[in-house]
PDB file of C-alpha atoms in Angstrom:
ATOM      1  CA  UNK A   1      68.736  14.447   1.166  1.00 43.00           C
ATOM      2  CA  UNK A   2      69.573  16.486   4.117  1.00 43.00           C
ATOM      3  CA  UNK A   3      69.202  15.112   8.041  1.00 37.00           C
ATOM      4  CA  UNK A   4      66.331  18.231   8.389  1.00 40.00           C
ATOM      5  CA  UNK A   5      64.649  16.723   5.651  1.00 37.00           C
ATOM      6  CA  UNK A   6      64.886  12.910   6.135  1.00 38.00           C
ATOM      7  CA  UNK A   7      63.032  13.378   9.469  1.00 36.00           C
ATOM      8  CA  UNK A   8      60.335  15.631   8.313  1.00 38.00           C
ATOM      9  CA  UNK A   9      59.538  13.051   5.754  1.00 37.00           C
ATOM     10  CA  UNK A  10      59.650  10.727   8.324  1.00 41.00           C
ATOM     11  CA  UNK A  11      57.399  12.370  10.596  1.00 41.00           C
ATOM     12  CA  UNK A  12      55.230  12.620   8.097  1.00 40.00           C
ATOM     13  CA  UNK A  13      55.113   9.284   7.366  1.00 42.00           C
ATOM     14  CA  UNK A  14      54.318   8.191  11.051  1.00 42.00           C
ATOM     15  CA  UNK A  15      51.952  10.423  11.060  1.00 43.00           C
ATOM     16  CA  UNK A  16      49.856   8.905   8.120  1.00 46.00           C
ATOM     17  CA  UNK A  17      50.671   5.386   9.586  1.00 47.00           C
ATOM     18  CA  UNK A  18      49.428   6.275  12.656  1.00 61.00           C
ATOM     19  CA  UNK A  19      46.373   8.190  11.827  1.00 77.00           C
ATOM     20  CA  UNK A  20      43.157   6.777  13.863  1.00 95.00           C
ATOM     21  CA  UNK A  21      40.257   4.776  12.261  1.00 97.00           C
ATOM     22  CA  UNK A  22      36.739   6.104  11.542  1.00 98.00           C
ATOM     23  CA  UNK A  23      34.014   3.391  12.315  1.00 98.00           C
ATOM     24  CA  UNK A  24      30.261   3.734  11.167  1.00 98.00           C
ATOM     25  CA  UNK A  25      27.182   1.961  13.159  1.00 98.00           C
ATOM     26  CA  UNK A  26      23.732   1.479  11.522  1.00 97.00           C
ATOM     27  CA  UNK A  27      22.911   1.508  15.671  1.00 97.00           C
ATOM     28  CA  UNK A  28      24.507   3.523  18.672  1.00 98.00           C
ATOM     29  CA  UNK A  29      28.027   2.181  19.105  1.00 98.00           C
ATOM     30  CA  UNK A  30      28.854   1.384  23.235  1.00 98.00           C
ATOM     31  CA  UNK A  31      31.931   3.123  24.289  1.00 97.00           C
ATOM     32  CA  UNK A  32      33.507   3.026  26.829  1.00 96.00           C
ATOM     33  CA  UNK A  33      35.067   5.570  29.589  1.00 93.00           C
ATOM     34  CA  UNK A  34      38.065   5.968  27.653  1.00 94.00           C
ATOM     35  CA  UNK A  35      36.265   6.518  24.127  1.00 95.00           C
ATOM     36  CA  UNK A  36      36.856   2.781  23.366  1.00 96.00           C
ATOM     37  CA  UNK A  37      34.704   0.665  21.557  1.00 97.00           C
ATOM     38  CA  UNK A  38      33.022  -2.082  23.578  1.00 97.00           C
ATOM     39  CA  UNK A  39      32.831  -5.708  22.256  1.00 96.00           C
ATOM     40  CA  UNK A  40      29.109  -4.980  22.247  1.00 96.00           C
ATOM     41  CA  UNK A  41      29.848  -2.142  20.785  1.00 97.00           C
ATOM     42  CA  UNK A  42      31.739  -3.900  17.465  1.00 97.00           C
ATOM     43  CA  UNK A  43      28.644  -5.523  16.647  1.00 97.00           C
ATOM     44  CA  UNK A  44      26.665  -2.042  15.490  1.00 97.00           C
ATOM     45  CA  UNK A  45      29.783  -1.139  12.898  1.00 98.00           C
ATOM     46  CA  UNK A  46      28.814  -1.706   9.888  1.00 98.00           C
ATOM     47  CA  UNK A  47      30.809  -1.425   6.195  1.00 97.00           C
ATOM     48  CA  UNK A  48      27.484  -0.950   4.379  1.00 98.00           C
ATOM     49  CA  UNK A  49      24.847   1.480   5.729  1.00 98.00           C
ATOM     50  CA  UNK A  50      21.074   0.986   4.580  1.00 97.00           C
ATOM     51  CA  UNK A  51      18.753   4.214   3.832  1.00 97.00           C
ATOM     52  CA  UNK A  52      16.167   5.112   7.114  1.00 96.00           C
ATOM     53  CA  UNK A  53      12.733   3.053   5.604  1.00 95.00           C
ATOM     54  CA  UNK A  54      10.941   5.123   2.982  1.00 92.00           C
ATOM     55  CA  UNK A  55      13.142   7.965   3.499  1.00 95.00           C
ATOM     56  CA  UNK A  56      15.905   9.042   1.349  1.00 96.00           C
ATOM     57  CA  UNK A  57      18.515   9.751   4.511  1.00 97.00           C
ATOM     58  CA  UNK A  58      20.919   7.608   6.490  1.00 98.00           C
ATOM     59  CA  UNK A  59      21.629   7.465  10.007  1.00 98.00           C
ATOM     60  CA  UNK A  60      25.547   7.473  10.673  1.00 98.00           C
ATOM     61  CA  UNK A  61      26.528   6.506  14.103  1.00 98.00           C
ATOM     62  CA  UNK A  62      30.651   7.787  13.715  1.00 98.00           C
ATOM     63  CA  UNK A  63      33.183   6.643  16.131  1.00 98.00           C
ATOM     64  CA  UNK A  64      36.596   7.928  15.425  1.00 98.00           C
ATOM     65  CA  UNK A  65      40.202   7.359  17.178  1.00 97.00           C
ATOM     66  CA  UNK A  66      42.120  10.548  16.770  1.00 97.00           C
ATOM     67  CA  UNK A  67      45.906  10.837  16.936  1.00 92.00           C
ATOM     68  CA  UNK A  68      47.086  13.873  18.292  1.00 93.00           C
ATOM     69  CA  UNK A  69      43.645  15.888  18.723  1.00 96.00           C
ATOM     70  CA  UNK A  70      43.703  19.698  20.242  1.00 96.00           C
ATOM     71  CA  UNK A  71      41.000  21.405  21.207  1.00 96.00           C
ATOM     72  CA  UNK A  72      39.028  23.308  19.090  1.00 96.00           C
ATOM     73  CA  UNK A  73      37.278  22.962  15.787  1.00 97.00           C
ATOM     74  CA  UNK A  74      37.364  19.391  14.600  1.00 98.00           C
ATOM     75  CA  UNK A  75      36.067  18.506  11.128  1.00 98.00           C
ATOM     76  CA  UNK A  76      34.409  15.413   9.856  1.00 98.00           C
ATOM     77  CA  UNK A  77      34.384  15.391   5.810  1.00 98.00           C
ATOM     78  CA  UNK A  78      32.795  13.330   3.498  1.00 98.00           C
ATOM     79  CA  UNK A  79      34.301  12.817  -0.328  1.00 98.00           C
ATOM     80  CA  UNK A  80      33.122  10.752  -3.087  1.00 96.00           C
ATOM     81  CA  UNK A  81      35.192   9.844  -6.292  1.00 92.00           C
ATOM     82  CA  UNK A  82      33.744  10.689  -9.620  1.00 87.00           C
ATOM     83  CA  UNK A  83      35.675  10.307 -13.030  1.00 87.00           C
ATOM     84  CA  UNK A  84      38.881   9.892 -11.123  1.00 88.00           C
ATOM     85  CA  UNK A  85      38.711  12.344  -9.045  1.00 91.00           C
ATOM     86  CA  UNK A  86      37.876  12.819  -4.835  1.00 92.00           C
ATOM     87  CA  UNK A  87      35.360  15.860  -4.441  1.00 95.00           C
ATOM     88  CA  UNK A  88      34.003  16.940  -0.861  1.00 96.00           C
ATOM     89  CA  UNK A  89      30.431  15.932  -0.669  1.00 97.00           C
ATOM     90  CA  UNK A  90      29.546  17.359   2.447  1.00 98.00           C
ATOM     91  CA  UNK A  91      31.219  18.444   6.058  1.00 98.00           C
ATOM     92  CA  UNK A  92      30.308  18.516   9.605  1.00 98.00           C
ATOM     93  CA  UNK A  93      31.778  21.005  12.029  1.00 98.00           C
ATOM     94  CA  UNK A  94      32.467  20.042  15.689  1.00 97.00           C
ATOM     95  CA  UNK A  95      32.959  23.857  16.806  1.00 96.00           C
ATOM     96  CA  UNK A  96      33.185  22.678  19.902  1.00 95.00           C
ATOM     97  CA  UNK A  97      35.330  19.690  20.446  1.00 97.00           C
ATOM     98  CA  UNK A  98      37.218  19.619  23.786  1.00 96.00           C
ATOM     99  CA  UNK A  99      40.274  17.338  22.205  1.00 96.00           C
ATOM    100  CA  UNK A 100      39.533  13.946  23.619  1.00 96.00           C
ATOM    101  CA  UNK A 101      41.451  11.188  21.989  1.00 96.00           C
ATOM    102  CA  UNK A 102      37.962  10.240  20.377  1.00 97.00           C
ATOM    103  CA  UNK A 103      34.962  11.482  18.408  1.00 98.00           C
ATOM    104  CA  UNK A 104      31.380  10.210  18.757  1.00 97.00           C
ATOM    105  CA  UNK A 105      28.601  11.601  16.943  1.00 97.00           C
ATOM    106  CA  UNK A 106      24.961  10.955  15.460  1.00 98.00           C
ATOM    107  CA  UNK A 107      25.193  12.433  11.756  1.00 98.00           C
ATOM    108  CA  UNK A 108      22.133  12.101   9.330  1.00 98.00           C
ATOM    109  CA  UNK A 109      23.712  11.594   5.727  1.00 98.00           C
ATOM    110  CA  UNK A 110      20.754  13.463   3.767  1.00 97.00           C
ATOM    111  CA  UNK A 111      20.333  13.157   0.038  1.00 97.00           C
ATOM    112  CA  UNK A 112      19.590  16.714  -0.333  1.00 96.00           C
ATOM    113  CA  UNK A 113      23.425  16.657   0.875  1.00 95.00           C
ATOM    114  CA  UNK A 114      24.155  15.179  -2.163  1.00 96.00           C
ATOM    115  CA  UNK A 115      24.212  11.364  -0.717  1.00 97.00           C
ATOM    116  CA  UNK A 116      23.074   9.168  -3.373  1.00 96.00           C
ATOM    117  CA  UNK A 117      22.570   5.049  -2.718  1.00 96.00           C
ATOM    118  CA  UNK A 118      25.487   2.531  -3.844  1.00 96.00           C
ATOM    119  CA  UNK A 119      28.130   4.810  -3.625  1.00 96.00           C
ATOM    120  CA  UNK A 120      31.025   4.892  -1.533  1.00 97.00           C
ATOM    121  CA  UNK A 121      32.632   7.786   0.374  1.00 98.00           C
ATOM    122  CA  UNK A 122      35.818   8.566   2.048  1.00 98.00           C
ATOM    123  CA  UNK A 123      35.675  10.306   5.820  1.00 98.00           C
ATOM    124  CA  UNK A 124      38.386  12.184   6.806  1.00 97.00           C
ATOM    125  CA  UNK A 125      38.784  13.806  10.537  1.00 98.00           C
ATOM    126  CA  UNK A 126      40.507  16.467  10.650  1.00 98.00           C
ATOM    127  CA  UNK A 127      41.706  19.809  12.354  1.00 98.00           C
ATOM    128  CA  UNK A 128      43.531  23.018  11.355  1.00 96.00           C
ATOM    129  CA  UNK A 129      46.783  23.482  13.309  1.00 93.00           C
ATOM    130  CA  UNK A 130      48.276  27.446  14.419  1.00 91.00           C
ATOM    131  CA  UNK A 131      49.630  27.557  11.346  1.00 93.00           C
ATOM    132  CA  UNK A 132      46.916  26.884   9.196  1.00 94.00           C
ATOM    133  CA  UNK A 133      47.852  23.440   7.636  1.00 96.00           C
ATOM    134  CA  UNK A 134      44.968  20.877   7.473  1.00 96.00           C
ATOM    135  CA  UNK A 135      46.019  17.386   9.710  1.00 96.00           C
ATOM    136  CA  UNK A 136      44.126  14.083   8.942  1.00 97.00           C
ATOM    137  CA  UNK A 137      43.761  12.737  12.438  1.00 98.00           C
ATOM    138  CA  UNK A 138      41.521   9.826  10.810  1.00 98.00           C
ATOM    139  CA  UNK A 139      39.885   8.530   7.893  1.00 97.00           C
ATOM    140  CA  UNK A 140      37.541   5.665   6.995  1.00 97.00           C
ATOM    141  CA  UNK A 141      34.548   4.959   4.471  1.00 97.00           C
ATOM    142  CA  UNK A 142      30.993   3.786   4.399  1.00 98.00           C
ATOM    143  CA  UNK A 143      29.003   2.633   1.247  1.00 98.00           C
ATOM    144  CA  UNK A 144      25.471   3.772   1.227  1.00 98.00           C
ATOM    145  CA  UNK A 145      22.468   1.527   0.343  1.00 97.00           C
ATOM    146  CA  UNK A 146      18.653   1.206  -0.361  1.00 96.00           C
ATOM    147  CA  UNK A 147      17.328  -2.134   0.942  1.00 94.00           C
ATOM    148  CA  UNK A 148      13.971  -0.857   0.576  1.00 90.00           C
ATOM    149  CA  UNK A 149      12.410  -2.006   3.672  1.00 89.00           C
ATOM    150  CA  UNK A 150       8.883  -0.604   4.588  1.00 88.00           C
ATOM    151  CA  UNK A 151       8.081   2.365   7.551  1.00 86.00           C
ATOM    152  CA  UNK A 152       7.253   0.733  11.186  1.00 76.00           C
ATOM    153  CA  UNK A 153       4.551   2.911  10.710  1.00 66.00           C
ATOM    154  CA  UNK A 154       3.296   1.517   7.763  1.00 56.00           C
ATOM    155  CA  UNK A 155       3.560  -2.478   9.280  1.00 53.00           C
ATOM    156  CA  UNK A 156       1.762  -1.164  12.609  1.00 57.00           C
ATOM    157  CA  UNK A 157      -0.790  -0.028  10.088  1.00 58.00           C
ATOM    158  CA  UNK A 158      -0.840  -3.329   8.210  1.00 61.00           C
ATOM    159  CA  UNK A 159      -0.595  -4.526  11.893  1.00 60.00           C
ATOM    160  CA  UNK A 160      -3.839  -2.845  12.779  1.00 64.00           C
ATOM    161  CA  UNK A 161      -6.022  -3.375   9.827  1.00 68.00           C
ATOM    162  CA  UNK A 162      -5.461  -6.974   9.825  1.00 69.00           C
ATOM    163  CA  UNK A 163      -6.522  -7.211  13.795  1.00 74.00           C
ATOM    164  CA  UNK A 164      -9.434  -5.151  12.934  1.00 69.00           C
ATOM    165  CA  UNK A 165     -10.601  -7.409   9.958  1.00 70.00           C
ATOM    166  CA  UNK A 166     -10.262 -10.128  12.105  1.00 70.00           C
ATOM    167  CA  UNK A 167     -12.280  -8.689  15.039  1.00 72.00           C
ATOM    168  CA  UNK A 168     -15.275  -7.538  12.833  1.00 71.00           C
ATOM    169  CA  UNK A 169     -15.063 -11.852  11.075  1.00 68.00           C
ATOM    170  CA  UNK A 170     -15.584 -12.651  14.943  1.00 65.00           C
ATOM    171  CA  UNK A 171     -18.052 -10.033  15.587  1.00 61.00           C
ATOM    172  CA  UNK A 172     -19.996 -11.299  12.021  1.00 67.00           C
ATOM    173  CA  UNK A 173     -20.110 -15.021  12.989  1.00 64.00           C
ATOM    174  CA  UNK A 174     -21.725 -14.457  16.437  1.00 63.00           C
ATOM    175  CA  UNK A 175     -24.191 -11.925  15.270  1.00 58.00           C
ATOM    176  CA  UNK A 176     -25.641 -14.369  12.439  1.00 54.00           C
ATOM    177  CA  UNK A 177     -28.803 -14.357  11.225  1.00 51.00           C
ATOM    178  CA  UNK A 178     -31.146 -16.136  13.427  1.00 48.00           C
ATOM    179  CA  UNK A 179     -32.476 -16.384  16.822  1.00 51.00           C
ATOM    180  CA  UNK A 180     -29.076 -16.901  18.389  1.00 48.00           C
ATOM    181  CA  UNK A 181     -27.664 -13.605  17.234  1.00 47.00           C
ATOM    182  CA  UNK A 182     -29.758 -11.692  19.277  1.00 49.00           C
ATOM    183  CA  UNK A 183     -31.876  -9.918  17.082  1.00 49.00           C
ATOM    184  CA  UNK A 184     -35.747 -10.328  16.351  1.00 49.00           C
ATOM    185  CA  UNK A 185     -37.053 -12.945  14.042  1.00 51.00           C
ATOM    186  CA  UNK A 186     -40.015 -11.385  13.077  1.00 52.00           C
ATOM    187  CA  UNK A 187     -39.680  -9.858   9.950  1.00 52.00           C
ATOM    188  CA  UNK A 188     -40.325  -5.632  10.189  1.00 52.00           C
ATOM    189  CA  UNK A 189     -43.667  -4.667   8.521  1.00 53.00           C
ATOM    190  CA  UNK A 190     -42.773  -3.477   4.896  1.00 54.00           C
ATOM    191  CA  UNK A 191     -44.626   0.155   4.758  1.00 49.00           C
ATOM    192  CA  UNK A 192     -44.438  -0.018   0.983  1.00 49.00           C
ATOM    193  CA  UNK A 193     -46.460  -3.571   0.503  1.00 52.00           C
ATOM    194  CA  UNK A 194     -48.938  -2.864   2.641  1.00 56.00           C
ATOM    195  CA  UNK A 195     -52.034  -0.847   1.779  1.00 57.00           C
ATOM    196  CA  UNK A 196     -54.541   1.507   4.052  1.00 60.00           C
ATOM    197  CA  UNK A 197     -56.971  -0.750   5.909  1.00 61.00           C
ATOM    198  CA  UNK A 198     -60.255  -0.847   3.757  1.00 61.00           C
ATOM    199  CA  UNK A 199     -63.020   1.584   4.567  1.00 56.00           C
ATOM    200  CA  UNK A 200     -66.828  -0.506   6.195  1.00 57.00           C
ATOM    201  CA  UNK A 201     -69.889   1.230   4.766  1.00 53.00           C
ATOM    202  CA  UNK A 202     -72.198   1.879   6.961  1.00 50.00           C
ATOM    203  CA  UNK A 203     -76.101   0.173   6.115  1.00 51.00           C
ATOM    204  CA  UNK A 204     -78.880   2.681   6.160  1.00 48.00           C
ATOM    205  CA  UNK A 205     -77.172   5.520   5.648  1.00 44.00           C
ATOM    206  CA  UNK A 206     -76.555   5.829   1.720  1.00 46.00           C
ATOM    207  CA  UNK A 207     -79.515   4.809  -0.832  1.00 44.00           C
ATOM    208  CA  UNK A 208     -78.152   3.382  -3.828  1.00 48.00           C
ATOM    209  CA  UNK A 209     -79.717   3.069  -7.426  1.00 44.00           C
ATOM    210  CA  UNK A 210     -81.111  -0.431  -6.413  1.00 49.00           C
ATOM    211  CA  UNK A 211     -82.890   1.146  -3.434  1.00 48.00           C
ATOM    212  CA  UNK A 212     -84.263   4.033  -5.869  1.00 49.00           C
ATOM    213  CA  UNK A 213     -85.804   1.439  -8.404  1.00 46.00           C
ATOM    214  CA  UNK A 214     -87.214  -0.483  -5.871  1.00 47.00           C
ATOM    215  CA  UNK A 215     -89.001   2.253  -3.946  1.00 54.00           C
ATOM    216  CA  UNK A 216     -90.359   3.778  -6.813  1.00 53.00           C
ATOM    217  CA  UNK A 217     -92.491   0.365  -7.428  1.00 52.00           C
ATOM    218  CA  UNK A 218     -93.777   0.641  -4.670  1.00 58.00           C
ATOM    219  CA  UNK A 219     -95.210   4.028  -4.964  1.00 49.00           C
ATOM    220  CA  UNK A 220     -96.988   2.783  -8.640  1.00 53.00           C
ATOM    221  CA  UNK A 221     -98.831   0.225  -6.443  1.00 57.00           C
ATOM    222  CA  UNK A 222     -99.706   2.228  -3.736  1.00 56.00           C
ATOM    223  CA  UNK A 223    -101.597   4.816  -6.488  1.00 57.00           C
ATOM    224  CA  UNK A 224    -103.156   1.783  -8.166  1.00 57.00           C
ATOM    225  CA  UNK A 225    -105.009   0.229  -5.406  1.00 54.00           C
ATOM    226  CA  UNK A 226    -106.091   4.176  -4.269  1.00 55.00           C
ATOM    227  CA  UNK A 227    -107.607   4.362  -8.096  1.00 49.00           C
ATOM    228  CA  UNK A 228    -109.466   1.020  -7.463  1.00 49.00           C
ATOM    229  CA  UNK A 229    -111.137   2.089  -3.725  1.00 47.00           C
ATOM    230  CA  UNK A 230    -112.142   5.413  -5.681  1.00 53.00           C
ATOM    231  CA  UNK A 231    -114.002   3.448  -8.689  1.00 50.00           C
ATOM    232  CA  UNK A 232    -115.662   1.071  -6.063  1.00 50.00           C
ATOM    233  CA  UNK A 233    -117.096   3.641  -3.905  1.00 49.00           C
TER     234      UNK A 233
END
């Protein structure tokens, strides 16, 4: 082995040892002004990432330490390993990067990305140098999960209708059904039950077949004693 060829592989070497670390935080990771993670920071990175409730995306919080950034387009690259073999699942581009000595980024892991739950994947920094070679500046992984933990929205809602049920029990007890709840105690009329008032006939007015019989006796007695005055005189 030549003296040329010993310290390329040796540089080579170093540079894989000393490649920086890629952290993941299920929450914002706290930095400092140098790109360092705070101690309050360590407590967001996670090695196991759960799913955003009901939704089938994660939320990556990535902090990475680069070794030997430049500026200009850094690359953050996600691989899985299927069969044996390391595939690129999906990439995000950092067109802009200044070349700090760190990267921190929000990154939403989508399934339509090809992210799937329980599954591990590889993340790789990197950055194309002037002559076109691909450097690893740092690397780290993250397994995705499903915990399957319910929306906020939907336990506000759970929230709410368990306050309202529990307003309109109140609201039921102190209404009741007597006097004391504020209503009437006389019972409303009930239209249906009761019928039209009934209807006074009026004496005098209206000769029935009683009346009829009974005046026509009289007139048989009135032409009987007329017949006996006529025979006496």
């Amino acid at each position: 082995m030549t003296l040329s060829s010993a310290f390329a592989l040796a540089a080579l070497s170093s540079a894989a040892a000393y490649a920086g670390e890629v952290k993941v935080g299920a929450t914002p990771i706290e930095i400092d002004g140098t790109g360092k993670i705070t101690a309050k920071g360590k407590s967001a990175v996670v090695d196991t990432l759960d799913e955003v409730p009901g939704e089938d995306r994660w939320i990556a919080y990535v902090h990475a330490k680069l070794e030997n950034p430049a500026p200009g387009p850094l690359y953050i690259e996600f691989f899985q390993e299927l069969d044996g073999n390391k595939s690129s699942v999906w990439r995000h581009d950092e067109n802009d990067f200044a070349g700090d000595k760190w990267f921190y980024g929000e990154l939403e892991l989508d399934g339509r990305k090809g992210f799937n739950k329980n599954r591990t994947y590889d993340i790789k920094v990197t950055q194309v140098n002037a002559k076109g070679k691909e450097l690893t500046l740092a690397s780290g992984k993250i397994k995705l999960i499903k915990s399957g933990k319910k929306p906020e929205a939907a336990k506000e809602d759970e929230t709410k209708e368990d306050e309202a049920a529990a307003e309109q029990d109140a609201h039921d007890s102190l209404g009741g059904d007597g006097d004391g709840g504020g209503g009437s105690s006389t019972p409303a009329p009930d239209s249906a039950s009761e019928g039209p008032p009934p209807v006074e006939k009026k004496k005098g007015c209206s000769v029935d077949a009683d009346g009829n019989a009974w005046n026509g006796a009289m007139v048989l007695l009135a032409l009987g004693a007329g017949f006996i005055l006529r025979r006496r005189r």
